[in-house]
Tab-separated table of C-alpha atoms in Angstrom:
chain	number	residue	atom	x	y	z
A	28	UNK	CA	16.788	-157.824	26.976
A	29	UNK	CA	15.764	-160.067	24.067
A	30	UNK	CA	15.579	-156.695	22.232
A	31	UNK	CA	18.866	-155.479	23.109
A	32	UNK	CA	20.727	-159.296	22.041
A	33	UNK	CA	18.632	-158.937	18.902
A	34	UNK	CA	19.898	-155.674	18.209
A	35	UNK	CA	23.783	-157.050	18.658
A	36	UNK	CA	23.494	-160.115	16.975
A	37	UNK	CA	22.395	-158.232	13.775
A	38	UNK	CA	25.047	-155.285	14.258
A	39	UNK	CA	27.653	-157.893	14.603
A	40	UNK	CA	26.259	-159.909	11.431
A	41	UNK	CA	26.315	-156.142	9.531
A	42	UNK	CA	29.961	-155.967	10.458
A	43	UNK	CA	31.083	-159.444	9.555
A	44	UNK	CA	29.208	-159.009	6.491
A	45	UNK	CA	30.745	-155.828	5.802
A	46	UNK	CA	34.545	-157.086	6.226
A	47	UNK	CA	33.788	-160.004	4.099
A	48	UNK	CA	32.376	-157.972	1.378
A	49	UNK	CA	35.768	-155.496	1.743
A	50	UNK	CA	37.601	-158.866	0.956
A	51	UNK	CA	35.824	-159.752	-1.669
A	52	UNK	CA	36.363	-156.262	-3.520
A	53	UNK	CA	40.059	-156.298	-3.142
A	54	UNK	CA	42.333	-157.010	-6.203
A	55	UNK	CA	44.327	-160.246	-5.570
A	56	UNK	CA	48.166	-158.962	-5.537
A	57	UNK	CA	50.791	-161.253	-7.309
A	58	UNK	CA	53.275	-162.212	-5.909
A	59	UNK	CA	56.797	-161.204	-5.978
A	60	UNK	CA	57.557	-158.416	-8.354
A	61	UNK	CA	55.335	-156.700	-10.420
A	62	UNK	CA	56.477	-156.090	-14.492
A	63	UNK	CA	54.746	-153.850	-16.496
A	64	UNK	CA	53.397	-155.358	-19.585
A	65	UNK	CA	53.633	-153.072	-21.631
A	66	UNK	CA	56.660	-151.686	-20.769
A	67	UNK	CA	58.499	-155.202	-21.761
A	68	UNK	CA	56.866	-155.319	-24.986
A	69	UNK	CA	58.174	-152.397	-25.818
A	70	UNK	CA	61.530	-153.316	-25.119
A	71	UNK	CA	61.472	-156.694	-26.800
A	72	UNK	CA	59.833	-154.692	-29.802
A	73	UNK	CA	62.577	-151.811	-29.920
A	74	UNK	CA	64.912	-155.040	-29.831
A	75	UNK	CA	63.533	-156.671	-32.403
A	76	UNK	CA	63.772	-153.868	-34.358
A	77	UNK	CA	67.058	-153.418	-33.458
A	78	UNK	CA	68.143	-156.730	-34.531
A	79	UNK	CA	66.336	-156.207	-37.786
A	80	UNK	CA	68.157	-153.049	-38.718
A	81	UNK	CA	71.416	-154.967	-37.864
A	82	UNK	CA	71.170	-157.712	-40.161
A	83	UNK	CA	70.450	-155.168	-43.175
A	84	UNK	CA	66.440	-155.990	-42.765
A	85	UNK	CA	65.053	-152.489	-43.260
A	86	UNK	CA	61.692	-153.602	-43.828
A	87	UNK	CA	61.586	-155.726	-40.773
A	88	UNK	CA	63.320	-152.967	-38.362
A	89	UNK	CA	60.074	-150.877	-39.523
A	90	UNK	CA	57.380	-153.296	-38.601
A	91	UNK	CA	59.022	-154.385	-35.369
A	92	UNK	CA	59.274	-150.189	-34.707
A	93	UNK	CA	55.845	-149.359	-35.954
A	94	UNK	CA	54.434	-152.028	-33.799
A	95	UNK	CA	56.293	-150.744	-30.826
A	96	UNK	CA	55.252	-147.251	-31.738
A	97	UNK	CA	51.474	-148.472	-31.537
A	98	UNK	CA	52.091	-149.372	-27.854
A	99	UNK	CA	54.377	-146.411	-26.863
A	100	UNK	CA	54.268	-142.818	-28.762
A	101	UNK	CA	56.682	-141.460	-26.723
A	102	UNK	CA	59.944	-143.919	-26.922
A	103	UNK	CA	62.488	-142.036	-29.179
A	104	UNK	CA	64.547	-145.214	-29.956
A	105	UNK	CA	61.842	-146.660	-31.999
A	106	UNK	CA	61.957	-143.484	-33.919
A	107	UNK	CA	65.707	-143.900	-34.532
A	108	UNK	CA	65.305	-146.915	-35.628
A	109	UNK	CA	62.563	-145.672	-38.285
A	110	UNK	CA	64.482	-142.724	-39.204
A	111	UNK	CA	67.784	-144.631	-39.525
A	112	UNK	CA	65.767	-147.494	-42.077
A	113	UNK	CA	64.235	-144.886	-43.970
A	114	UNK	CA	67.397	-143.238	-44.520
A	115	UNK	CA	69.232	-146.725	-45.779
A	116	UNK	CA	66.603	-147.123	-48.043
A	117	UNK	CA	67.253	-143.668	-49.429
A	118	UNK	CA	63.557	-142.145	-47.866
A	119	UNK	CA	65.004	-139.365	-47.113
A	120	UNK	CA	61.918	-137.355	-46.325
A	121	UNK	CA	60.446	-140.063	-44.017
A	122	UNK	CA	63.652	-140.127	-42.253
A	123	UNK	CA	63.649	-136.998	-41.524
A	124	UNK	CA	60.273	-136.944	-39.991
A	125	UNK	CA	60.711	-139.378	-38.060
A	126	UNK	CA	64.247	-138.342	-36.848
A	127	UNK	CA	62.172	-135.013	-35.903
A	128	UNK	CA	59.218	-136.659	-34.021
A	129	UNK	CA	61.583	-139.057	-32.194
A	130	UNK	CA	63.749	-135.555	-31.305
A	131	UNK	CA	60.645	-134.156	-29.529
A	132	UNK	CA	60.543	-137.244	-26.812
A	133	UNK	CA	63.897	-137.345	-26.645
A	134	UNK	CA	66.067	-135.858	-23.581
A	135	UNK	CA	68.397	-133.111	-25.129
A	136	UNK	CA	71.482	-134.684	-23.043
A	137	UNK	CA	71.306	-137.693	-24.233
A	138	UNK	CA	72.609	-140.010	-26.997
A	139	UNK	CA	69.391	-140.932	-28.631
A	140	UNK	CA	69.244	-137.128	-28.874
A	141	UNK	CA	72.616	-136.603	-30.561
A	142	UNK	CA	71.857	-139.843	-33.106
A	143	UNK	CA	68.323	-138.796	-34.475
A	144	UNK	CA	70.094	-135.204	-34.909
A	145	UNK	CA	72.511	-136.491	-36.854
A	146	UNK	CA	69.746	-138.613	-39.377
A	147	UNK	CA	67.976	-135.876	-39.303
A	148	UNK	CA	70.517	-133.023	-40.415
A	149	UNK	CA	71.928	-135.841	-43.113
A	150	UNK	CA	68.308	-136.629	-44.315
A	151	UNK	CA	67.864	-132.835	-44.603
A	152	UNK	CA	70.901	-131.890	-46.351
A	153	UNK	CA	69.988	-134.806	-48.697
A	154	UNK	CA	66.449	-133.708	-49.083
A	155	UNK	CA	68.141	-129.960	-49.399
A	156	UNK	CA	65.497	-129.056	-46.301
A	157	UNK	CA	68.383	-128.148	-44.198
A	158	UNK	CA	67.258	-125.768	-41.906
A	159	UNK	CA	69.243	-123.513	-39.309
């Protein structure tokens, strides 16, 4: 008998032990929504840039995209942006290319779409690299 209460006692330490050990390994969820990080600073970023191209500050609407574009690849309105800067400061070329890259993540459909088409068919009939 002293055996077989032995034999519990340590099964049911195992099993405590094990649960507490489970608690210990689970992330701590916060509470109330979640926000993706990353996603926000993108956002403030495109923005920012935003803003900067508003006021006339080229050079600032290209930092505040190229930063954004260090986070994100894939957001097409930080490539507007770019593409639209370049092409105020007469950089034709690097408006294009940028109007083209930010094409490629861009929904067809859409109106981000239809703008960096339309910097990059000027920037190409500028550059005479028009192409049909």
């Amino acid at each position: 008998m002293n055996a077989a209460f032995r034999l519990a006692a340590v099964t049911t330490l195992a099993l405590v032990m094990t649960a507490c050990v489970g608690l210990l390994d689970r992330p701590e969820e916060p509470e109330g929504p979640q926000v993706d990080t990353r996603a926000a600073a993108v956002v403030s970023l495109i923005d920012q840039a935003r803003l900067a191209y508003e006021q006339g500050d080229y050079m600032g609407a290209i930092a505040a995209a190229e930063r954004g574009l260090r986070i994100d690849r894939r957001e097409p309105e930080l490539y507007l942006v770019l593409a639209q800067s370049y092409f105020d400061l007469a950089q034709m070329e690097q408006a294009r290319q940028f109007a083209e890259q930010g094409l490629r993540h861009s929904p067809p459909d859409s109106r981000l779409y239809q703008a960096l088409e339309a910097v990059r068919g000027r920037a190409a009939q500028s550059t005479g690299t028009l192409r049909f």
